[in-house]
Short mmCIF file of C-alpha atoms and ligand atoms in Angstrom, two decimals:
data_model
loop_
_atom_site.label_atom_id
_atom_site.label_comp_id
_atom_site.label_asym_id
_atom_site.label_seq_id
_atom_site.Cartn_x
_atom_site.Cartn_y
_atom_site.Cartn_z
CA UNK A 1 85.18 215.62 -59.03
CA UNK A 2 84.51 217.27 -55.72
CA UNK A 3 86.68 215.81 -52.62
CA UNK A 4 84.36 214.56 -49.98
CA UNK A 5 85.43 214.21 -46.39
CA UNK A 6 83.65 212.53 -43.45
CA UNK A 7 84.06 211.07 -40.24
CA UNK A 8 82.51 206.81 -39.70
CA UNK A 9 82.12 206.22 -36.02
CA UNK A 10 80.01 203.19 -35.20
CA UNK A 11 78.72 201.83 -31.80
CA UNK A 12 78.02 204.84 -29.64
CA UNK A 13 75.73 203.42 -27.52
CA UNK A 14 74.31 206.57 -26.12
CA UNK A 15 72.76 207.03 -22.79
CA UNK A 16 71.23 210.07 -20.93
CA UNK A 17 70.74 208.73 -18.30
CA UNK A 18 73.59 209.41 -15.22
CA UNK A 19 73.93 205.77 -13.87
CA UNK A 20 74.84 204.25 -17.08
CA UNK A 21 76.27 201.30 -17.99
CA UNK A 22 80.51 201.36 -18.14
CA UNK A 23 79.81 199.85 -21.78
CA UNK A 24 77.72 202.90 -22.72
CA UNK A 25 78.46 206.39 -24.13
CA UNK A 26 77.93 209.79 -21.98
CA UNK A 27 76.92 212.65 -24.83
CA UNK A 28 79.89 214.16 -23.59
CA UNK A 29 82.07 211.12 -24.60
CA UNK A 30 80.63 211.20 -28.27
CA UNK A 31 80.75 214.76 -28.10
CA UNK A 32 84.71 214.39 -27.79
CA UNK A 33 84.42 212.53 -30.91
CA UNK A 34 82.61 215.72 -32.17
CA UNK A 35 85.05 218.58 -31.40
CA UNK A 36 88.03 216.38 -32.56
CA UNK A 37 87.05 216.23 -35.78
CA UNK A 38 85.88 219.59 -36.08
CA UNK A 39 89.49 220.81 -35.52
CA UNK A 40 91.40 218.27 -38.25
CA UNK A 41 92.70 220.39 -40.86
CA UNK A 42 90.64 218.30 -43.00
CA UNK A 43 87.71 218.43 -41.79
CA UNK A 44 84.51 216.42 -42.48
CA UNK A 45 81.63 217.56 -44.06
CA UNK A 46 79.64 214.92 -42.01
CA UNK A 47 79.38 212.02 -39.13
CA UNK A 48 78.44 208.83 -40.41
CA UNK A 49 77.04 206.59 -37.45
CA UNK A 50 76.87 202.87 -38.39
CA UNK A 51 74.56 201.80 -35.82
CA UNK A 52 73.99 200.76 -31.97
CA UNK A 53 73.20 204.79 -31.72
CA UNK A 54 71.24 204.76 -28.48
CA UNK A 55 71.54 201.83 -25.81
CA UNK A 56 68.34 200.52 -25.97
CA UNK A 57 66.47 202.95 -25.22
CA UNK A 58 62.99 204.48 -24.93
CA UNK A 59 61.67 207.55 -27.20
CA UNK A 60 62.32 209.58 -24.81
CA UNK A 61 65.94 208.73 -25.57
CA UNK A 62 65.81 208.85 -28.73
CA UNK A 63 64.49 212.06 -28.64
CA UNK A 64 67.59 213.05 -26.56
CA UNK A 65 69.74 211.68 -29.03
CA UNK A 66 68.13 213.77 -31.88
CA UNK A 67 68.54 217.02 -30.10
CA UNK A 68 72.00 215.75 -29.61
CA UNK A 69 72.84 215.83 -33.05
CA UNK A 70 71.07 218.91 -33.63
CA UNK A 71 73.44 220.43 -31.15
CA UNK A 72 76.61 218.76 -33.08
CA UNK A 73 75.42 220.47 -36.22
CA UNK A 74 75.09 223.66 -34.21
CA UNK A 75 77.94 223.54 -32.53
CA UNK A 76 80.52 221.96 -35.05
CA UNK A 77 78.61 222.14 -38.59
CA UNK A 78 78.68 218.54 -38.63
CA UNK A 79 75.38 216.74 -39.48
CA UNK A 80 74.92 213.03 -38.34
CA UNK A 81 73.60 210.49 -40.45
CA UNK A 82 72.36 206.97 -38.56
CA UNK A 83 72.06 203.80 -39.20
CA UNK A 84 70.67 201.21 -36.65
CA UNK A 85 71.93 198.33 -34.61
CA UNK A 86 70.90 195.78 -32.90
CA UNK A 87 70.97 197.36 -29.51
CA UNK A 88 69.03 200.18 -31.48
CA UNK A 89 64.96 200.14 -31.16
CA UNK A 90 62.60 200.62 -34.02
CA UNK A 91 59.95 201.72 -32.09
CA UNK A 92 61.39 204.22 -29.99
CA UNK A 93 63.62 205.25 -32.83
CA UNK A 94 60.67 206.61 -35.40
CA UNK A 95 58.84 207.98 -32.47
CA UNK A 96 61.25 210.12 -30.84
CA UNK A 97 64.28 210.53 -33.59
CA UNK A 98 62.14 210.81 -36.73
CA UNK A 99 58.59 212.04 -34.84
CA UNK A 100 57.13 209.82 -36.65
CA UNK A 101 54.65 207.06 -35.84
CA UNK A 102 56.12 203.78 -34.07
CA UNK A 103 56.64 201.15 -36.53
CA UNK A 104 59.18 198.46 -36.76
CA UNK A 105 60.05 198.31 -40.44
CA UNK A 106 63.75 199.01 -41.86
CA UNK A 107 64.87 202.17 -41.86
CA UNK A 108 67.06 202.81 -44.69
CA UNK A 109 67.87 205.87 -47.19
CA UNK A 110 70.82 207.97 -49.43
CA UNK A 111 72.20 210.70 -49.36
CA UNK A 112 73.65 212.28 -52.29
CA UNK A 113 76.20 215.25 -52.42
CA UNK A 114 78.79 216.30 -55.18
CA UNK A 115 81.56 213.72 -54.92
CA UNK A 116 79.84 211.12 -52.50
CA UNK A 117 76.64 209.11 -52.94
CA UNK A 118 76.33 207.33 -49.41
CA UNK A 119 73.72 204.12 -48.87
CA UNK A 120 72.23 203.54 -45.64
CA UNK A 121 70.64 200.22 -44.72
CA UNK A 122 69.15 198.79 -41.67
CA UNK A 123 70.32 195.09 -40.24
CA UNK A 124 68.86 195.88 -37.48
CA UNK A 125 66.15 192.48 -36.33
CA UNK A 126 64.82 193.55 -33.04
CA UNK A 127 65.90 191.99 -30.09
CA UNK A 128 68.42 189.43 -31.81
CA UNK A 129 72.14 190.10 -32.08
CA UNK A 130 73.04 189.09 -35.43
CA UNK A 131 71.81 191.19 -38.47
CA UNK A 132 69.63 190.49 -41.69
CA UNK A 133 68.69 192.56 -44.59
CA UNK A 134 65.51 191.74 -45.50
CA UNK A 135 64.50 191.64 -49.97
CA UNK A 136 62.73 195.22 -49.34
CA UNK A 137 66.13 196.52 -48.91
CA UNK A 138 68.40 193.97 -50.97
CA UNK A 139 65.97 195.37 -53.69
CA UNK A 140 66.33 198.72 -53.13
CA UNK A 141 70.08 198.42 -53.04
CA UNK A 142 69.93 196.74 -56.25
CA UNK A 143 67.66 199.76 -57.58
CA UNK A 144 69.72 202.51 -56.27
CA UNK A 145 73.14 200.67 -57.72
CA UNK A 146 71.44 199.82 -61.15
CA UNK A 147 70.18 202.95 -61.56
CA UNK A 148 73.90 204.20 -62.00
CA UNK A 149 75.96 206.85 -60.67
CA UNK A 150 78.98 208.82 -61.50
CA UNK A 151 79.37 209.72 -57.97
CA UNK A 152 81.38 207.28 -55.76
CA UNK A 153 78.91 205.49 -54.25
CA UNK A 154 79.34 204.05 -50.10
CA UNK A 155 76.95 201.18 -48.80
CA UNK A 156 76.94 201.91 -44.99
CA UNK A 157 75.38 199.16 -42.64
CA UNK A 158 75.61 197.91 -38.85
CA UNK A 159 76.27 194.32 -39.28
CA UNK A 160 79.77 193.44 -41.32
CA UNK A 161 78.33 191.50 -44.41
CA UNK A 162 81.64 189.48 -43.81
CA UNK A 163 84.19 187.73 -41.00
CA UNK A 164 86.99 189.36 -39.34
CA UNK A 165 90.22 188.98 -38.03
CA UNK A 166 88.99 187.76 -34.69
CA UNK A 167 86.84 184.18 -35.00
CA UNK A 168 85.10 184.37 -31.91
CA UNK A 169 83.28 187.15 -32.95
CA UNK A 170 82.19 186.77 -36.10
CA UNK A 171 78.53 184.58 -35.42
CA UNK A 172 76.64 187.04 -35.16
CA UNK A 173 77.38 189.54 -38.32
CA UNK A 174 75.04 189.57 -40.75
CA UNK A 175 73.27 186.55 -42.06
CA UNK A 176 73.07 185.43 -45.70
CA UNK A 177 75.69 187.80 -46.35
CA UNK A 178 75.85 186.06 -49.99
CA UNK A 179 72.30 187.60 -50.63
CA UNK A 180 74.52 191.35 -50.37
CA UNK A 181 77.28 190.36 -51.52
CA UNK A 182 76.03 188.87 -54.80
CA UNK A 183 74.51 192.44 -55.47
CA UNK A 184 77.55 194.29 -54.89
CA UNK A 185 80.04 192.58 -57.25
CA UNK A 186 78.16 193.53 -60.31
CA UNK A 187 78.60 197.05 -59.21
CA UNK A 188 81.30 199.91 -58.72
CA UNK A 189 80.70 199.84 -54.83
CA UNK A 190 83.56 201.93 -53.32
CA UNK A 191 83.30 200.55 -50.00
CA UNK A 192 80.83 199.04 -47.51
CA UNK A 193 81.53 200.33 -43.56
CA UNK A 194 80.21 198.43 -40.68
CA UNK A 195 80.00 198.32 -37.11
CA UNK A 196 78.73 196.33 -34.40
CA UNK A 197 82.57 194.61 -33.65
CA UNK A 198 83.47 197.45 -31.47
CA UNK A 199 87.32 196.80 -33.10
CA UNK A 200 88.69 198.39 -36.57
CA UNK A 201 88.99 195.35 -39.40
CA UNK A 202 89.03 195.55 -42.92
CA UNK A 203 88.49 192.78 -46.04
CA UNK A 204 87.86 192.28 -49.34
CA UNK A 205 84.26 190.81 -50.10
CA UNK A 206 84.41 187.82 -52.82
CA UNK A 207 82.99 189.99 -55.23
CA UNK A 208 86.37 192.83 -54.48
CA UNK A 209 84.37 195.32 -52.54
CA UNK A 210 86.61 196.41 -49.65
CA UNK A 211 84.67 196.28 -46.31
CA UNK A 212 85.46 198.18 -42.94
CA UNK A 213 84.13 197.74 -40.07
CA UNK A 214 84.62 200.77 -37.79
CA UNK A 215 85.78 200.72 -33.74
CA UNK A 216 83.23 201.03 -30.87
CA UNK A 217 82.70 204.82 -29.79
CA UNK A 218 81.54 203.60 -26.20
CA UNK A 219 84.13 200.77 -25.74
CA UNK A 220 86.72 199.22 -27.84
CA UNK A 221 87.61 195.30 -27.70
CA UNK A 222 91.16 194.28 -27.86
CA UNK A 223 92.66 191.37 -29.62
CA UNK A 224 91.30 188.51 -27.45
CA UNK A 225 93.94 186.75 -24.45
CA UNK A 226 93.36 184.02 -23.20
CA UNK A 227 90.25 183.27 -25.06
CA UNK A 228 88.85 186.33 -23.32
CA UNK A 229 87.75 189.79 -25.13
CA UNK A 230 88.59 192.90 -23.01
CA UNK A 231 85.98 195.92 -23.45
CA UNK A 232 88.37 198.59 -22.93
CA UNK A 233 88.00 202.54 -22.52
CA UNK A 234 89.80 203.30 -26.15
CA UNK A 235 88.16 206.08 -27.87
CA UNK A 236 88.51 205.89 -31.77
CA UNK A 237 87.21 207.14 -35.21
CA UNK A 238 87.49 206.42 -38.88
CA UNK A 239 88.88 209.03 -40.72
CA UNK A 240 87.25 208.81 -44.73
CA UNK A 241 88.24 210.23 -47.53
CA UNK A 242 86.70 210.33 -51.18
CA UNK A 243 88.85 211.84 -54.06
CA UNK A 244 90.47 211.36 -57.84
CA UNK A 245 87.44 208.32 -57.95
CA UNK A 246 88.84 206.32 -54.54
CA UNK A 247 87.85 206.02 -51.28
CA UNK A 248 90.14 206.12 -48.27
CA UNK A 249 89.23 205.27 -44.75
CA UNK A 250 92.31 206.02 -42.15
CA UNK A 251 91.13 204.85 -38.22
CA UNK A 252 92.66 207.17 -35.28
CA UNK A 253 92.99 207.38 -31.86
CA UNK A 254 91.01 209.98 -29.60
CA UNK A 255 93.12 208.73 -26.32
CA UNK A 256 95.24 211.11 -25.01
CA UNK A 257 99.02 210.54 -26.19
CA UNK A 258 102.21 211.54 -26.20
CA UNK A 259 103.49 214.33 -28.64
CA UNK A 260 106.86 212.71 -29.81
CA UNK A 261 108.12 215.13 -32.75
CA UNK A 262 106.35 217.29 -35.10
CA UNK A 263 106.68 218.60 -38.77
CA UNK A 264 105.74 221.68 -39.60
CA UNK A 265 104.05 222.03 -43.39
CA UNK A 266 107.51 223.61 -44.33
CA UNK A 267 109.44 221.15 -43.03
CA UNK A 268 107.20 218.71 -44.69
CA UNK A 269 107.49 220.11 -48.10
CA UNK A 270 111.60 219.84 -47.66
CA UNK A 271 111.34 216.43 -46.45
CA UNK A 272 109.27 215.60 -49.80
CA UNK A 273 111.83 217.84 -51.71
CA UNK A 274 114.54 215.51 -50.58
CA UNK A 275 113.06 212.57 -51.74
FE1 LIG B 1 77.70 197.75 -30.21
#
C-alpha cells in the first residue's frame, strides 16, 4: 500500500491584522511552519490543521486565511485541510473560507487518497471552550467507519476525546467523550489527532485507539510551575507517517538550534552495517 506522509499542526490562531495578540499567529509565523516542511526529505503530501485556525475572527479573516492556504499550495504544493476550534467562528468561517452562506452547523468531511483515509469532525460549540460532537456527526463517523475501508483510516478533531498528562487542563476537552469513544473501539481507527492543548501528549483511548494531541502553532504551554502554565514562543509540528498498515506521528521543533554532529546517508548505512 501507498506510503502517505503529512504534516498535523493544530492551534494556529491566525491573525491579519498587525497589532495582534502575542498569543496569536502572524501568516508569516505559520508560513515558517510551511517552508520547513516543504524541505524534509520526506516530505508531506499535505497540512492537516486540527482547529483554532483563525483567532476569532470576522469573514473577512477568514477569507484571508483561505487565500493563505491557497498561497501554501502555490508556493510549497502543500494543500491544507481544517478543522475548527473553539476560538474558530462558524459564521465567518462558511462565509469567507468556504463562500458559502453563514450558517452555524458542524463542519465536518473525508478525504480519501491511496494509503490514507483521513476523518474530519467539528467540536467546535460556539463561544464555549470545551468541545462536543453532536449525533449528526457521531453518526456519520459511525457510517463512514462501518462502511469499511482498506485504507488506514485517521479521525482528526480539535478537542482531545481524552485527558492528558497535565490535570489542570484537561476540563475543557471534549465532553461525553464515551459517546466517541464507544464508536471507535469497534473499529480499526489508526489514530485520532487533536488540538486545542497547545502542548504535544499522547494516550491510548479505552477502546486501544492511540490519541495525539498536537502542539500550539501560535504558542506552546510548558509543563506547569508553580501551578502556573507558561504560553511560550516554541514553534512545533507533528511529523505523520502512514506505511506497511501503521501510523506514525513524530513531533519536532521549528526553534532555531544548535547543529551538534551530523551523519551523512553513508555514514548512516555503515553505522547500521555495524550493528
Ligand atoms: Fe488554541
Amino acid at each position: 500500500m501507498e506510503e502517505v506522509n503529512f504534516l498535523h499542526i493544530s492551534d494556529t490562531h491566525l491573525c491579519f491584522e498587525e497589532n495582534r495578540q502575542p498569543i496569536c499567529s502572524s501568516p508569516q509565523r505559520v508560513e515558517r511552519v510551511y517552508a520547513a516542511a516543504a524541505a524534509l526529505d520526506q516530505k508531506p503530501a499535505f497540512v492537516l490543521i486540527t482547529g483554532d485556525f483563525v483567532h476569532e475572527g470576522d469573514a473577512a479573516a477568514y477569507a484571508a486565511a483561505r487565500l493563505f492556504v491557497q498561497t501554501m499550495e502555490q508556493r510549497y504544493g502543500l494543500p491544507t485541510y481544517v478543522a475548527l476550534g473553539n476560538h474558530d467562528r462558524h459564521d465567518a468561517f462558511y462565509r469567507g473560507f468556504c463562500e458559502t452562506p453563514a450558517h452555524s452547523g458542524p463542519y465536518y468531511y473525508k478525504i480519501k487518497m491511496p494509503g490514507l483515509r483521513l476523518l474530519v469532525l467539528d467540536s467546535a460549540v460556539d463561544d464555549q471552550v470545551l468541545g462536543r460532537l453532536d449525533t449528526e456527526q457521531l453518526q456519520w463517523l459511525e457510517e463512514q467507519l462501518e462502511k469499511g475501508c482498506t485504507t488506514p483510516t485517521v479521525v482528526a478533531l480539535h478537542h482531545p476525546p481524552c485527558g492528558t498528562t497535565v490535570h489542570a487542563t484537561n476540563g475543557n476537552n471534549l465532553q461525553q467523550p464515551d459517546l466517541f469513544q464507544h464508536i471507535l473501539e469497534r473499529y480499526p481507527v489508526k489514530a485520532v489527532l487533536a488540538g486545542h492543548k497547545h502542548f504535544a501528549t499522547a494516550a491510548m483511548l479505552p477502546g486501544g485507539t492511540p490519541a495525539y494531541t498536537g502542539a500550539g502553532v501560535a504558542f506552546a504551554i510548558d509543563m506547569p510551575q508553580g501551578g502556573a502554565l507558561n504560553f511560550v514562543d516554541g514553534l512545533q509540528a507533528q511529523f505523520c507517517a502512514v506505511y506497511d498498515n501503521e501510523f506514525y506521528w513524530s513531533p519536532f521543533c521549528l526553534d532555531e538550534r544548535t547543529v551538534l554532529g551530523r551523519m551523512t546517508p553513508r555514514q548512516m548505512r555503515e553505522y547500521h552495517a555495524e550493528k
